[in-house]
């Protein structure tokens, strides 16, 4: 009986683990879903499984866990069975205020020890992590791992191999498209991004901005690099050390370096064991990185992945972090007497700096088969677009589509933009319904690059107002002191597809009343708005003895 009880207890504990996540079964096709800090901690019990984070996680309460030691690193020992070897997809959600205070422990980070794993799209903010050796904000030690699209901010400290994002890598780990702004304190092999990069590992397209303080082998980006490679990376944080201290790398041997830069002014360091020192002005100059072969937005010589973008008076950053504008509305303009729509879009992620040279351009799709003006200017590269001063037609050829330029709108860092632009046709024309549809897109233009919204469509309901009502009559119910009814004929001309109005709009009649025949149709005189062709009025009201009916495409 005693043994059976022990087995029952074990079974119950196992069952709790199996159902401790928000969903999933831990496979590649159906990864475990992580929704809170407790589920995040429980990853340590399934080190070979696949995970995906499904929302932001507030980890501030980890400060009170484990008698002040905080969160337990996932994979707390480098031996087989104790290190993380699965897949963790942060899904671009944030893990905020993670706390770890284990100054006597090796392999410390969100993931302590990792072997053969993939960690991607993890954003860690405001970490406070302390360990002894192999200490990083994201991973303590990484061997034969793939790490990409991750970021970290906060404070990281330790003794040896201490890095803002990763403590140390080895055995051909690959790190790409990551950043770190954490501040670092350590003793040996201390780097703003990585403490030590060893044994064939590669770091590509990454940067660090935090301060770094250590004793030996101290670098703004990497502390020590041996038999490994770093390419297309930069650092700008202040660096303080005693021996083997560099603006980018503290100490290195047999280093494969390509196109590495550090800011000599902000780092306070004029030398480095690898990389090229640049002034702040040079570090904020597009040409510095373009001529070094970096894949930049606005050029195709160095590639078409558009990894990096340069904004005015700023250092390079990842273009993926700047969302395109989204067209939020393509709406009819009421009573516009012509084919106009109201086009609205939200702010581009790159619309962060005011300059007369930065603007949005608005384009309308040219239907297939429609001829272009003989003197139209044809362009293929929106990055080089300049609005015409003489009203000449400009056509942008984008793959198989042609887009006609409509207007430029200054970029003023507004949250939303709204303008009136023309549609393809006047909708009172006799055309097929699909011919009334106009398709638009909006481009944001800055120095050396542009962003394009997805296209959106809409139509205008036009030229109803010129068609006056007819057959207006006023009839009393009995005597002239009784209620009276005004009736009129339905308007059946103009509008979308001749007489076919969109269901959500239709024809609206605005009835105004006044005490003189020549009264003005103003809001103060508005009696009623209706889609019917009759209303009831009070004939005893001396201020409402004359009536006018205005036809509109909006209530």
Coordinates of C-alpha atoms in Angstrom, one line a residue:
X1 CA 0.0 0.0 0.0
X2 CA 2.8 2.4 0.8
X3 CA 4.4 1.9 -2.6
X4 CA 1.1 2.3 -4.4
X5 CA 0.6 5.7 -2.6
X6 CA 4.0 6.9 -3.8
X7 CA 3.2 5.9 -7.4
X8 CA -0.1 7.7 -7.2
X9 CA 1.6 10.9 -5.9
X10 CA 4.1 10.7 -8.8
X11 CA 1.3 10.2 -11.3
X12 CA -0.6 13.3 -10.0
X13 CA 2.5 15.5 -10.2
X14 CA 3.2 14.4 -13.7
X15 CA -0.3 15.1 -14.7
X16 CA 0.0 18.7 -13.4
X17 CA 3.1 19.2 -15.5
X18 CA 1.4 17.9 -18.6
X19 CA -1.4 20.5 -18.3
X20 CA 0.6 23.4 -16.9
X21 CA 0.7 25.4 -20.2
X22 CA -1.9 27.5 -22.0
X23 CA -2.1 25.0 -24.8
X24 CA -0.2 22.8 -27.2
X25 CA 1.6 19.5 -26.8
X26 CA 5.2 20.5 -27.2
X27 CA 5.7 19.4 -30.8
X28 CA 6.9 21.4 -33.7
X29 CA 3.4 21.4 -35.2
X30 CA 1.7 22.3 -31.9
X31 CA 4.2 23.8 -29.4
X32 CA 3.4 24.4 -25.8
X33 CA 1.9 27.9 -25.3
X34 CA 3.4 30.2 -22.7
X35 CA 1.1 32.9 -21.4
X36 CA 2.5 33.8 -17.9
X37 CA 5.6 33.8 -15.8
X38 CA 4.7 30.5 -14.1
X39 CA 4.4 28.7 -17.4
X40 CA 7.7 30.3 -18.4
X41 CA 9.4 28.9 -15.4
X42 CA 7.9 25.5 -16.1
X43 CA 9.8 25.3 -19.4
X44 CA 12.7 23.9 -17.3
X45 CA 10.7 20.7 -16.8
X46 CA 10.5 20.1 -20.6
X47 CA 13.9 21.0 -21.9
X48 CA 13.6 19.2 -25.3
X49 CA 10.1 20.5 -26.2
X50 CA 9.0 23.3 -28.5
X51 CA 7.3 26.5 -27.1
X52 CA 5.7 29.6 -28.3
X53 CA 4.9 32.7 -26.3
X54 CA 1.3 34.0 -26.8
X55 CA 1.3 37.3 -25.0
X56 CA 3.5 39.8 -23.0
X57 CA 4.7 38.5 -19.6
X58 CA 5.2 40.6 -16.5
X59 CA 7.9 38.8 -14.5
X60 CA 8.4 41.4 -11.8
X61 CA 7.2 39.0 -9.1
X62 CA 10.2 36.8 -9.7
X63 CA 12.1 39.2 -7.4
X64 CA 10.3 37.5 -4.5
X65 CA 10.8 33.9 -5.7
X66 CA 13.2 31.3 -4.1
X67 CA 14.1 33.4 -1.0
X68 CA 15.4 36.3 -3.1
X69 CA 17.2 34.2 -5.7
X70 CA 14.5 34.9 -8.2
X71 CA 13.8 33.0 -11.4
X72 CA 15.6 29.6 -11.9
X73 CA 17.5 29.7 -15.2
X74 CA 16.0 27.3 -17.8
X75 CA 18.7 24.6 -18.2
X76 CA 20.8 25.0 -15.1
X77 CA 23.7 22.7 -15.8
X78 CA 25.6 21.9 -19.0
X79 CA 25.4 18.1 -18.7
X80 CA 23.0 16.1 -21.0
X81 CA 19.5 16.3 -19.6
X82 CA 20.0 19.5 -17.8
X83 CA 20.4 22.0 -20.7
X84 CA 17.7 23.4 -22.9
X85 CA 17.6 21.8 -26.4
X86 CA 14.2 22.6 -27.7
X87 CA 12.7 25.6 -29.6
X88 CA 11.5 28.8 -27.9
X89 CA 9.6 31.3 -30.1
X90 CA 9.0 34.5 -28.2
X91 CA 6.7 35.6 -31.1
X92 CA 7.9 39.2 -30.6
X93 CA 6.2 39.4 -27.2
X94 CA 7.9 40.9 -24.2
X95 CA 9.2 39.4 -21.0
X96 CA 9.5 42.3 -18.6
X97 CA 11.4 42.7 -15.3
X98 CA 12.9 39.2 -15.0
X99 CA 15.0 38.9 -11.8
X100 CA 17.8 36.5 -11.1
X101 CA 20.2 36.8 -8.2
X102 CA 22.5 33.8 -8.2
X103 CA 26.1 35.2 -7.8
X104 CA 27.6 31.8 -7.0
X105 CA 26.1 30.0 -10.0
X106 CA 27.4 29.2 -13.5
X107 CA 25.1 29.3 -16.5
X108 CA 22.7 32.1 -15.7
X109 CA 20.2 33.9 -17.9
X110 CA 16.6 33.3 -19.0
X111 CA 18.1 30.2 -20.5
X112 CA 21.1 29.1 -18.4
X113 CA 22.7 26.3 -20.4
X114 CA 21.6 25.7 -24.0
X115 CA 22.8 23.0 -26.4
X116 CA 21.3 22.4 -29.9
X117 CA 18.4 24.8 -29.3
X118 CA 16.7 27.5 -31.3
X119 CA 15.7 30.7 -29.5
X120 CA 14.0 33.3 -31.6
X121 CA 12.0 36.5 -31.4
X122 CA 12.4 36.9 -27.6
X123 CA 12.2 40.4 -26.3
X124 CA 13.5 40.8 -22.7
X125 CA 13.1 44.2 -21.0
X126 CA 14.3 45.6 -17.7
X127 CA 16.1 42.5 -16.6
X128 CA 18.2 42.4 -13.4
X129 CA 20.4 39.3 -13.6
X130 CA 23.4 38.4 -11.5
X131 CA 25.5 35.2 -11.9
X132 CA 29.0 33.9 -11.5
X133 CA 30.2 32.7 -14.9
X134 CA 28.6 32.3 -18.3
X135 CA 26.0 35.0 -17.6
X136 CA 23.7 36.7 -20.2
X137 CA 20.4 38.4 -20.3
X138 CA 19.0 35.8 -22.7
X139 CA 21.4 32.8 -22.5
X140 CA 24.3 32.0 -20.2
X141 CA 26.1 29.5 -22.4
X142 CA 25.0 28.5 -25.9
X143 CA 26.6 25.6 -27.8
X144 CA 25.5 24.6 -31.3
X145 CA 22.4 26.9 -31.1
X146 CA 20.5 29.2 -33.4
X147 CA 19.6 32.6 -31.9
X148 CA 17.9 35.3 -34.0
X149 CA 15.6 38.3 -33.8
X150 CA 16.1 38.7 -30.0
X151 CA 16.7 41.7 -27.8
X152 CA 17.5 42.6 -24.2
X153 CA 17.6 45.6 -21.9
X154 CA 18.4 46.1 -18.2
X155 CA 21.4 45.2 -16.1
X156 CA 23.6 42.1 -16.2
X157 CA 26.5 41.3 -13.9
X158 CA 28.8 38.5 -13.1
X159 CA 32.5 37.4 -13.0
X160 CA 33.6 35.7 -16.2
X161 CA 32.1 35.5 -19.7
X162 CA 29.4 38.0 -19.0
X163 CA 27.4 39.5 -22.0
X164 CA 24.4 41.6 -22.3
X165 CA 22.5 39.1 -24.5
X166 CA 24.7 36.0 -24.2
X167 CA 27.4 35.0 -21.8
X168 CA 29.4 32.8 -24.2
X169 CA 28.9 30.7 -27.4
X170 CA 30.7 27.8 -28.9
X171 CA 30.5 24.8 -31.2
X172 CA 29.3 26.7 -34.2
X173 CA 26.4 28.6 -32.7
X174 CA 24.8 31.2 -35.0
X175 CA 23.5 34.5 -33.8
X176 CA 21.8 37.0 -36.1
X177 CA 19.6 40.1 -36.1
X178 CA 19.8 40.7 -32.4
X179 CA 20.5 43.7 -30.2
X180 CA 21.3 44.5 -26.6
X181 CA 21.0 47.7 -24.6
X182 CA 21.7 46.2 -21.2
X183 CA 24.4 47.7 -18.9
X184 CA 27.2 45.3 -18.0
X185 CA 29.4 44.8 -15.0
X186 CA 32.0 41.9 -14.8
X187 CA 35.6 41.0 -14.3
X188 CA 36.9 38.9 -17.3
X189 CA 35.5 38.5 -20.8
X190 CA 32.9 41.1 -20.5
X191 CA 31.0 42.5 -23.5
X192 CA 28.0 44.7 -24.2
X193 CA 26.5 42.0 -26.4
X194 CA 28.5 38.8 -25.7
X195 CA 31.1 37.9 -23.1
X196 CA 33.0 35.3 -25.2
X197 CA 32.5 34.0 -28.7
X198 CA 34.4 30.8 -29.4
X199 CA 34.9 27.6 -31.5
X200 CA 33.5 28.5 -34.9
X201 CA 30.5 30.5 -33.7
X202 CA 29.1 33.3 -35.9
X203 CA 27.4 36.6 -35.0
X204 CA 25.9 38.6 -37.9
X205 CA 23.9 41.8 -38.1
X206 CA 23.7 42.7 -34.4
X207 CA 24.4 45.7 -32.2
X208 CA 24.9 46.8 -28.6
X209 CA 24.4 50.2 -26.9
X210 CA 24.8 49.6 -23.2
X211 CA 27.7 50.5 -20.9
X212 CA 30.4 47.9 -20.1
X213 CA 32.6 47.8 -17.1
X214 CA 35.2 45.1 -16.3
X215 CA 38.8 44.3 -15.6
X216 CA 40.3 42.2 -18.4
X217 CA 39.1 41.5 -21.9
X218 CA 36.4 44.1 -22.0
X219 CA 34.7 45.3 -25.2
X220 CA 31.8 47.4 -26.2
X221 CA 30.4 44.4 -28.1
X222 CA 32.4 41.4 -27.2
X223 CA 34.9 40.7 -24.4
X224 CA 36.9 37.9 -25.9
X225 CA 36.7 36.3 -29.4
X226 CA 38.7 33.2 -30.4
X227 CA 38.3 31.0 -33.5
X228 CA 35.0 32.6 -34.3
X229 CA 33.4 35.3 -36.5
X230 CA 31.6 38.5 -36.2
X231 CA 30.1 40.4 -39.2
X232 CA 28.2 43.5 -39.8
X233 CA 27.8 44.6 -36.2
X234 CA 28.4 47.8 -34.2
X235 CA 28.6 49.1 -30.6
X236 CA 28.3 52.6 -29.1
X237 CA 28.3 52.0 -25.3
X238 CA 30.8 53.5 -22.9
X239 CA 33.6 51.0 -22.2
X240 CA 35.7 50.9 -19.0
X241 CA 38.4 48.3 -18.3
X242 CA 42.0 47.7 -17.0
X243 CA 43.7 45.4 -19.5
X244 CA 42.7 44.2 -23.0
X245 CA 40.0 46.9 -23.3
X246 CA 38.6 47.9 -26.7
X247 CA 35.8 49.9 -28.2
X248 CA 34.4 46.9 -29.9
X249 CA 36.4 43.8 -28.8
X250 CA 38.6 43.4 -25.8
X251 CA 40.8 40.5 -26.8
X252 CA 40.9 38.2 -29.8
X253 CA 42.9 35.7 -31.8
X254 CA 42.2 34.2 -35.2
X255 CA 39.1 36.4 -35.5
X256 CA 37.1 36.4 -38.7
X257 CA 35.9 40.0 -38.7
X258 CA 33.9 41.8 -41.4
X259 CA 32.6 45.3 -41.4
X260 CA 32.5 46.0 -37.6
X261 CA 32.3 49.5 -36.2
X262 CA 32.3 51.3 -32.9
X263 CA 31.8 54.9 -31.8
X264 CA 35.1 56.3 -30.6
X265 CA 33.4 59.2 -28.9
X266 CA 30.6 57.6 -27.0
X267 CA 32.7 54.5 -26.1
X268 CA 35.6 56.5 -24.8
X269 CA 37.9 54.1 -26.6
X270 CA 40.1 54.8 -29.6
X271 CA 41.4 51.2 -30.1
X272 CA 39.9 47.7 -30.3
X273 CA 41.1 44.1 -30.9
X274 CA 38.8 44.2 -34.0
X275 CA 36.6 46.5 -36.0
X276 CA 36.9 50.1 -37.1
X277 CA 36.5 53.2 -34.9
X278 CA 34.3 56.0 -36.3
X279 CA 33.2 59.3 -35.0
X280 CA 29.5 59.8 -34.0
X281 CA 28.9 61.7 -37.2
X282 CA 30.3 58.9 -39.3
X283 CA 28.3 56.3 -37.3
X284 CA 25.2 58.2 -38.2
X285 CA 26.0 58.4 -41.9
X286 CA 24.4 56.1 -44.4
X287 CA 27.5 55.9 -46.5
X288 CA 29.6 54.4 -43.7
X289 CA 27.5 51.2 -43.8
X290 CA 26.5 51.2 -47.4
X291 CA 30.1 51.2 -48.6
X292 CA 30.9 48.5 -46.0
X293 CA 28.4 46.2 -47.7
X294 CA 25.6 46.3 -45.2
X295 CA 22.2 45.4 -46.5
X296 CA 20.4 48.7 -46.1
X297 CA 16.9 49.9 -46.9
X298 CA 17.0 52.1 -50.0
X299 CA 19.7 50.1 -51.9
X300 CA 19.9 46.8 -53.6
X301 CA 23.7 46.6 -54.2
X302 CA 24.3 44.8 -50.9
X303 CA 21.2 42.7 -50.9
X304 CA 17.4 42.9 -51.0
X305 CA 16.6 41.7 -47.5
X306 CA 16.5 45.3 -46.2
X307 CA 18.0 44.4 -42.8
X308 CA 19.1 47.9 -41.7
X309 CA 17.6 51.3 -41.9
X310 CA 19.1 54.7 -41.2
X311 CA 17.0 57.5 -39.8
X312 CA 18.2 61.1 -39.5
X313 CA 20.9 61.6 -36.8
X314 CA 20.5 58.1 -35.6
X315 CA 22.6 54.9 -35.6
X316 CA 21.5 52.0 -37.8
X317 CA 18.7 49.9 -36.5
X318 CA 16.6 47.0 -37.8
X319 CA 14.1 47.9 -40.4
X320 CA 11.8 45.1 -39.2
X321 CA 11.1 47.2 -36.2
X322 CA 9.4 50.0 -38.2
X323 CA 5.9 49.1 -39.2
X324 CA 4.5 50.3 -42.5
X325 CA 1.6 52.7 -42.6
X326 CA -1.9 51.1 -42.7
X327 CA -4.7 52.7 -44.6
X328 CA -7.5 52.8 -42.0
X329 CA -10.4 54.2 -44.1
X330 CA -11.5 54.8 -47.7
X331 CA -14.8 56.7 -47.2
X332 CA -17.2 58.7 -49.3
X333 CA -17.2 62.5 -49.0
X334 CA -20.8 63.5 -48.4
X335 CA -22.3 66.1 -50.8
X336 CA -18.9 66.5 -52.6
X337 CA -20.4 67.3 -56.0
X338 CA -17.6 65.3 -57.6
X339 CA -15.7 62.0 -57.3
X340 CA -13.8 62.3 -54.1
X341 CA -13.1 60.0 -51.2
X342 CA -11.6 60.6 -47.7
X343 CA -8.4 58.6 -47.4
X344 CA -7.0 58.0 -43.9
X345 CA -3.9 56.1 -42.7
X346 CA -1.9 55.7 -39.6
X347 CA 1.6 56.9 -38.9
X348 CA 4.6 55.0 -40.4
X349 CA 7.0 53.5 -37.8
X350 CA 9.8 55.5 -39.4
X351 CA 7.9 58.8 -39.1
X352 CA 9.9 59.9 -36.0
X353 CA 11.8 63.0 -37.1
X354 CA 10.5 66.1 -38.7
X355 CA 12.1 67.4 -41.9
X356 CA 10.8 69.2 -45.0
X357 CA 12.3 66.4 -47.0
X358 CA 10.1 63.7 -45.4
X359 CA 6.6 63.1 -46.7
X360 CA 3.9 60.6 -47.7
X361 CA 3.0 60.1 -51.3
X362 CA -0.5 58.9 -52.3
X363 CA -1.0 56.6 -55.3
X364 CA -4.1 55.2 -57.1
X365 CA -4.0 52.0 -59.1
X366 CA -4.3 52.4 -62.9
X367 CA -6.8 49.8 -64.2
X368 CA -5.4 47.2 -66.5
X369 CA -5.7 48.3 -70.1
X370 CA -6.1 51.9 -69.4
X371 CA -3.8 54.1 -71.5
X372 CA -1.3 56.5 -70.0
X373 CA -0.6 60.1 -71.0
X374 CA 2.0 60.4 -73.7
X375 CA 4.1 62.7 -71.6
X376 CA 3.7 60.7 -68.4
X377 CA 6.9 60.2 -66.3
X378 CA 7.5 56.5 -65.6
X379 CA 9.5 55.6 -62.5
X380 CA 10.4 52.2 -61.0
X381 CA 12.1 53.2 -57.8
X382 CA 10.0 55.0 -55.2
X383 CA 13.1 55.8 -53.2
X384 CA 14.1 58.3 -55.9
X385 CA 10.7 59.8 -56.4
X386 CA 10.3 63.6 -56.6
X387 CA 6.8 65.1 -56.9
X388 CA 6.3 67.0 -60.2
X389 CA 6.0 70.8 -60.0
X390 CA 4.0 71.2 -63.2
X391 CA 1.2 68.7 -62.6
X392 CA 2.7 66.2 -65.0
X393 CA 1.4 62.7 -64.6
X394 CA 3.8 60.3 -62.8
X395 CA 3.3 56.6 -63.0
X396 CA 5.0 54.1 -60.7
X397 CA 5.6 50.7 -62.1
X398 CA 5.5 48.1 -59.3
X399 CA 5.9 44.6 -60.7
X400 CA 2.9 44.2 -63.1
X401 CA 0.9 47.1 -61.6
X402 CA 0.9 50.8 -62.5
X403 CA 0.1 53.5 -59.9
X404 CA -0.7 57.1 -60.7
X405 CA 0.7 59.7 -58.3
X406 CA -2.0 61.9 -56.7
X407 CA -0.5 64.1 -54.0
X408 CA 2.3 64.5 -51.4
X409 CA 1.5 65.0 -47.7
X410 CA 4.2 66.4 -45.3
X411 CA 5.2 63.9 -42.6
X412 CA 4.7 65.7 -39.3
X413 CA 4.8 62.7 -36.9
X414 CA 1.0 62.8 -36.5
X415 CA -0.7 59.6 -35.3
X416 CA -3.2 59.7 -38.2
X417 CA -3.4 61.5 -41.6
X418 CA -6.6 62.2 -43.5
X419 CA -6.9 63.8 -47.0
X420 CA -9.4 64.1 -49.8
X421 CA -8.3 62.4 -53.1
X422 CA -10.1 61.7 -56.4
X423 CA -11.6 58.4 -57.4
X424 CA -11.2 56.9 -60.9
X425 CA -14.6 58.0 -62.1
X426 CA -17.6 60.1 -61.3
X427 CA -20.1 57.6 -59.9
X428 CA -23.1 59.1 -61.6
X429 CA -21.7 57.7 -64.9
X430 CA -23.3 54.6 -66.3
X431 CA -20.7 52.0 -65.6
X432 CA -20.5 48.5 -64.2
X433 CA -20.3 48.5 -60.4
X434 CA -16.8 47.2 -60.3
X435 CA -15.6 50.2 -62.4
X436 CA -16.4 52.5 -59.5
X437 CA -13.9 50.8 -57.2
X438 CA -10.6 52.8 -56.7
X439 CA -7.5 51.2 -55.1
X440 CA -5.0 53.3 -53.2
X441 CA -1.6 52.9 -51.4
X442 CA 0.5 55.3 -49.3
X443 CA 4.3 55.5 -49.3
X444 CA 6.4 57.1 -46.6
X445 CA 9.6 58.7 -47.9
X446 CA 12.7 59.5 -45.8
X447 CA 16.4 59.7 -46.6
X448 CA 17.5 56.8 -48.7
X449 CA 14.4 54.7 -48.3
X450 CA 10.6 54.4 -48.4
X451 CA 7.9 52.3 -46.8
X452 CA 4.7 51.2 -48.5
X453 CA 1.3 50.5 -47.1
X454 CA -0.8 47.6 -48.3
X455 CA -3.4 48.7 -50.8
X456 CA -7.0 49.5 -49.8
X457 CA -10.1 50.1 -52.0
X458 CA -13.2 52.3 -51.9
X459 CA -15.6 54.3 -54.0
X460 CA -17.5 57.6 -54.0
X461 CA -21.2 58.1 -53.9
X462 CA -21.4 61.3 -56.0
X463 CA -23.6 64.0 -57.5
X464 CA -26.9 63.3 -55.7
X465 CA -27.3 66.8 -54.5
X466 CA -27.8 68.4 -57.9
X467 CA -30.9 66.3 -58.4
X468 CA -33.7 68.2 -56.8
X469 CA -36.8 66.6 -55.4
X470 CA -40.0 66.9 -57.4
X471 CA -43.7 66.5 -56.8
X472 CA -43.5 68.1 -53.4
X473 CA -47.0 68.4 -51.8
X474 CA -48.4 69.4 -48.4
X475 CA -51.8 67.9 -47.3
X476 CA -53.7 68.5 -44.1
X477 CA -55.3 65.7 -42.3
X478 CA -58.5 67.6 -41.6
X479 CA -58.6 71.4 -40.8
X480 CA -55.6 73.6 -41.2
X481 CA -54.9 73.2 -37.5
X482 CA -54.4 69.5 -37.8
X483 CA -51.1 67.9 -38.6
X484 CA -49.9 68.1 -42.2
X485 CA -48.0 65.7 -44.3
X486 CA -45.3 66.7 -46.8
X487 CA -44.6 64.2 -49.6
X488 CA -42.2 64.2 -52.5
X489 CA -41.0 61.9 -55.3
X490 CA -38.1 59.6 -54.8
X491 CA -34.9 60.7 -56.3
X492 CA -33.9 58.1 -58.9
X493 CA -31.0 59.7 -60.8
X494 CA -27.3 60.0 -60.1
X495 CA -25.4 58.2 -57.4
X496 CA -23.5 54.9 -57.5
X497 CA -24.4 52.9 -60.6
X498 CA -27.1 55.3 -61.6
X499 CA -29.8 54.3 -59.1
X500 CA -28.0 51.6 -57.0
X501 CA -26.7 53.1 -53.8
X502 CA -24.6 51.2 -51.2
X503 CA -26.9 49.8 -48.6
X504 CA -25.1 51.5 -45.8
X505 CA -25.7 54.9 -47.4
X506 CA -28.6 55.2 -49.8
X507 CA -30.4 58.5 -50.5
X508 CA -31.1 60.8 -47.6
X509 CA -33.5 63.7 -47.5
X510 CA -32.8 66.7 -45.2
X511 CA -36.0 68.7 -44.5
X512 CA -35.5 72.3 -43.5
X513 CA -38.2 74.7 -42.2
X514 CA -38.3 78.5 -42.0
X515 CA -40.6 81.5 -41.7
X516 CA -39.8 83.2 -45.1
X517 CA -39.6 81.7 -48.6
X518 CA -35.9 82.6 -48.9
X519 CA -34.7 81.1 -45.6
X520 CA -31.2 79.5 -45.7
X521 CA -30.8 75.7 -45.2
X522 CA -28.6 75.8 -42.1
X523 CA -28.4 73.3 -39.2
X524 CA -30.6 75.6 -37.0
X525 CA -33.4 75.2 -39.6
X526 CA -33.0 71.4 -40.0
X527 CA -36.3 69.8 -39.2
X528 CA -35.6 66.2 -39.9
X529 CA -33.3 63.8 -41.8
X530 CA -35.0 60.7 -43.3
X531 CA -34.8 58.1 -46.1
X532 CA -38.5 58.1 -46.4
X533 CA -40.4 60.3 -49.0
X534 CA -42.7 61.9 -46.5
X535 CA -42.8 63.5 -43.0
X536 CA -45.5 64.9 -40.7
X537 CA -45.2 68.6 -39.6
X538 CA -47.1 70.9 -37.3
X539 CA -48.8 73.7 -39.4
X540 CA -49.5 75.8 -36.4
X541 CA -45.8 76.6 -35.8
X542 CA -45.5 80.1 -37.3
X543 CA -41.7 79.8 -37.6
X544 CA -42.1 76.7 -39.8
X545 CA -44.4 77.7 -42.6
X546 CA -42.0 77.2 -45.5
X547 CA -40.1 74.0 -46.3
X548 CA -37.1 72.9 -48.4
X549 CA -35.9 69.4 -49.1
X550 CA -32.2 68.8 -49.9
X551 CA -31.0 65.5 -51.3
X552 CA -27.8 64.0 -49.8
X553 CA -25.7 60.9 -49.9
X554 CA -25.1 60.9 -46.2
X555 CA -27.5 61.4 -43.2

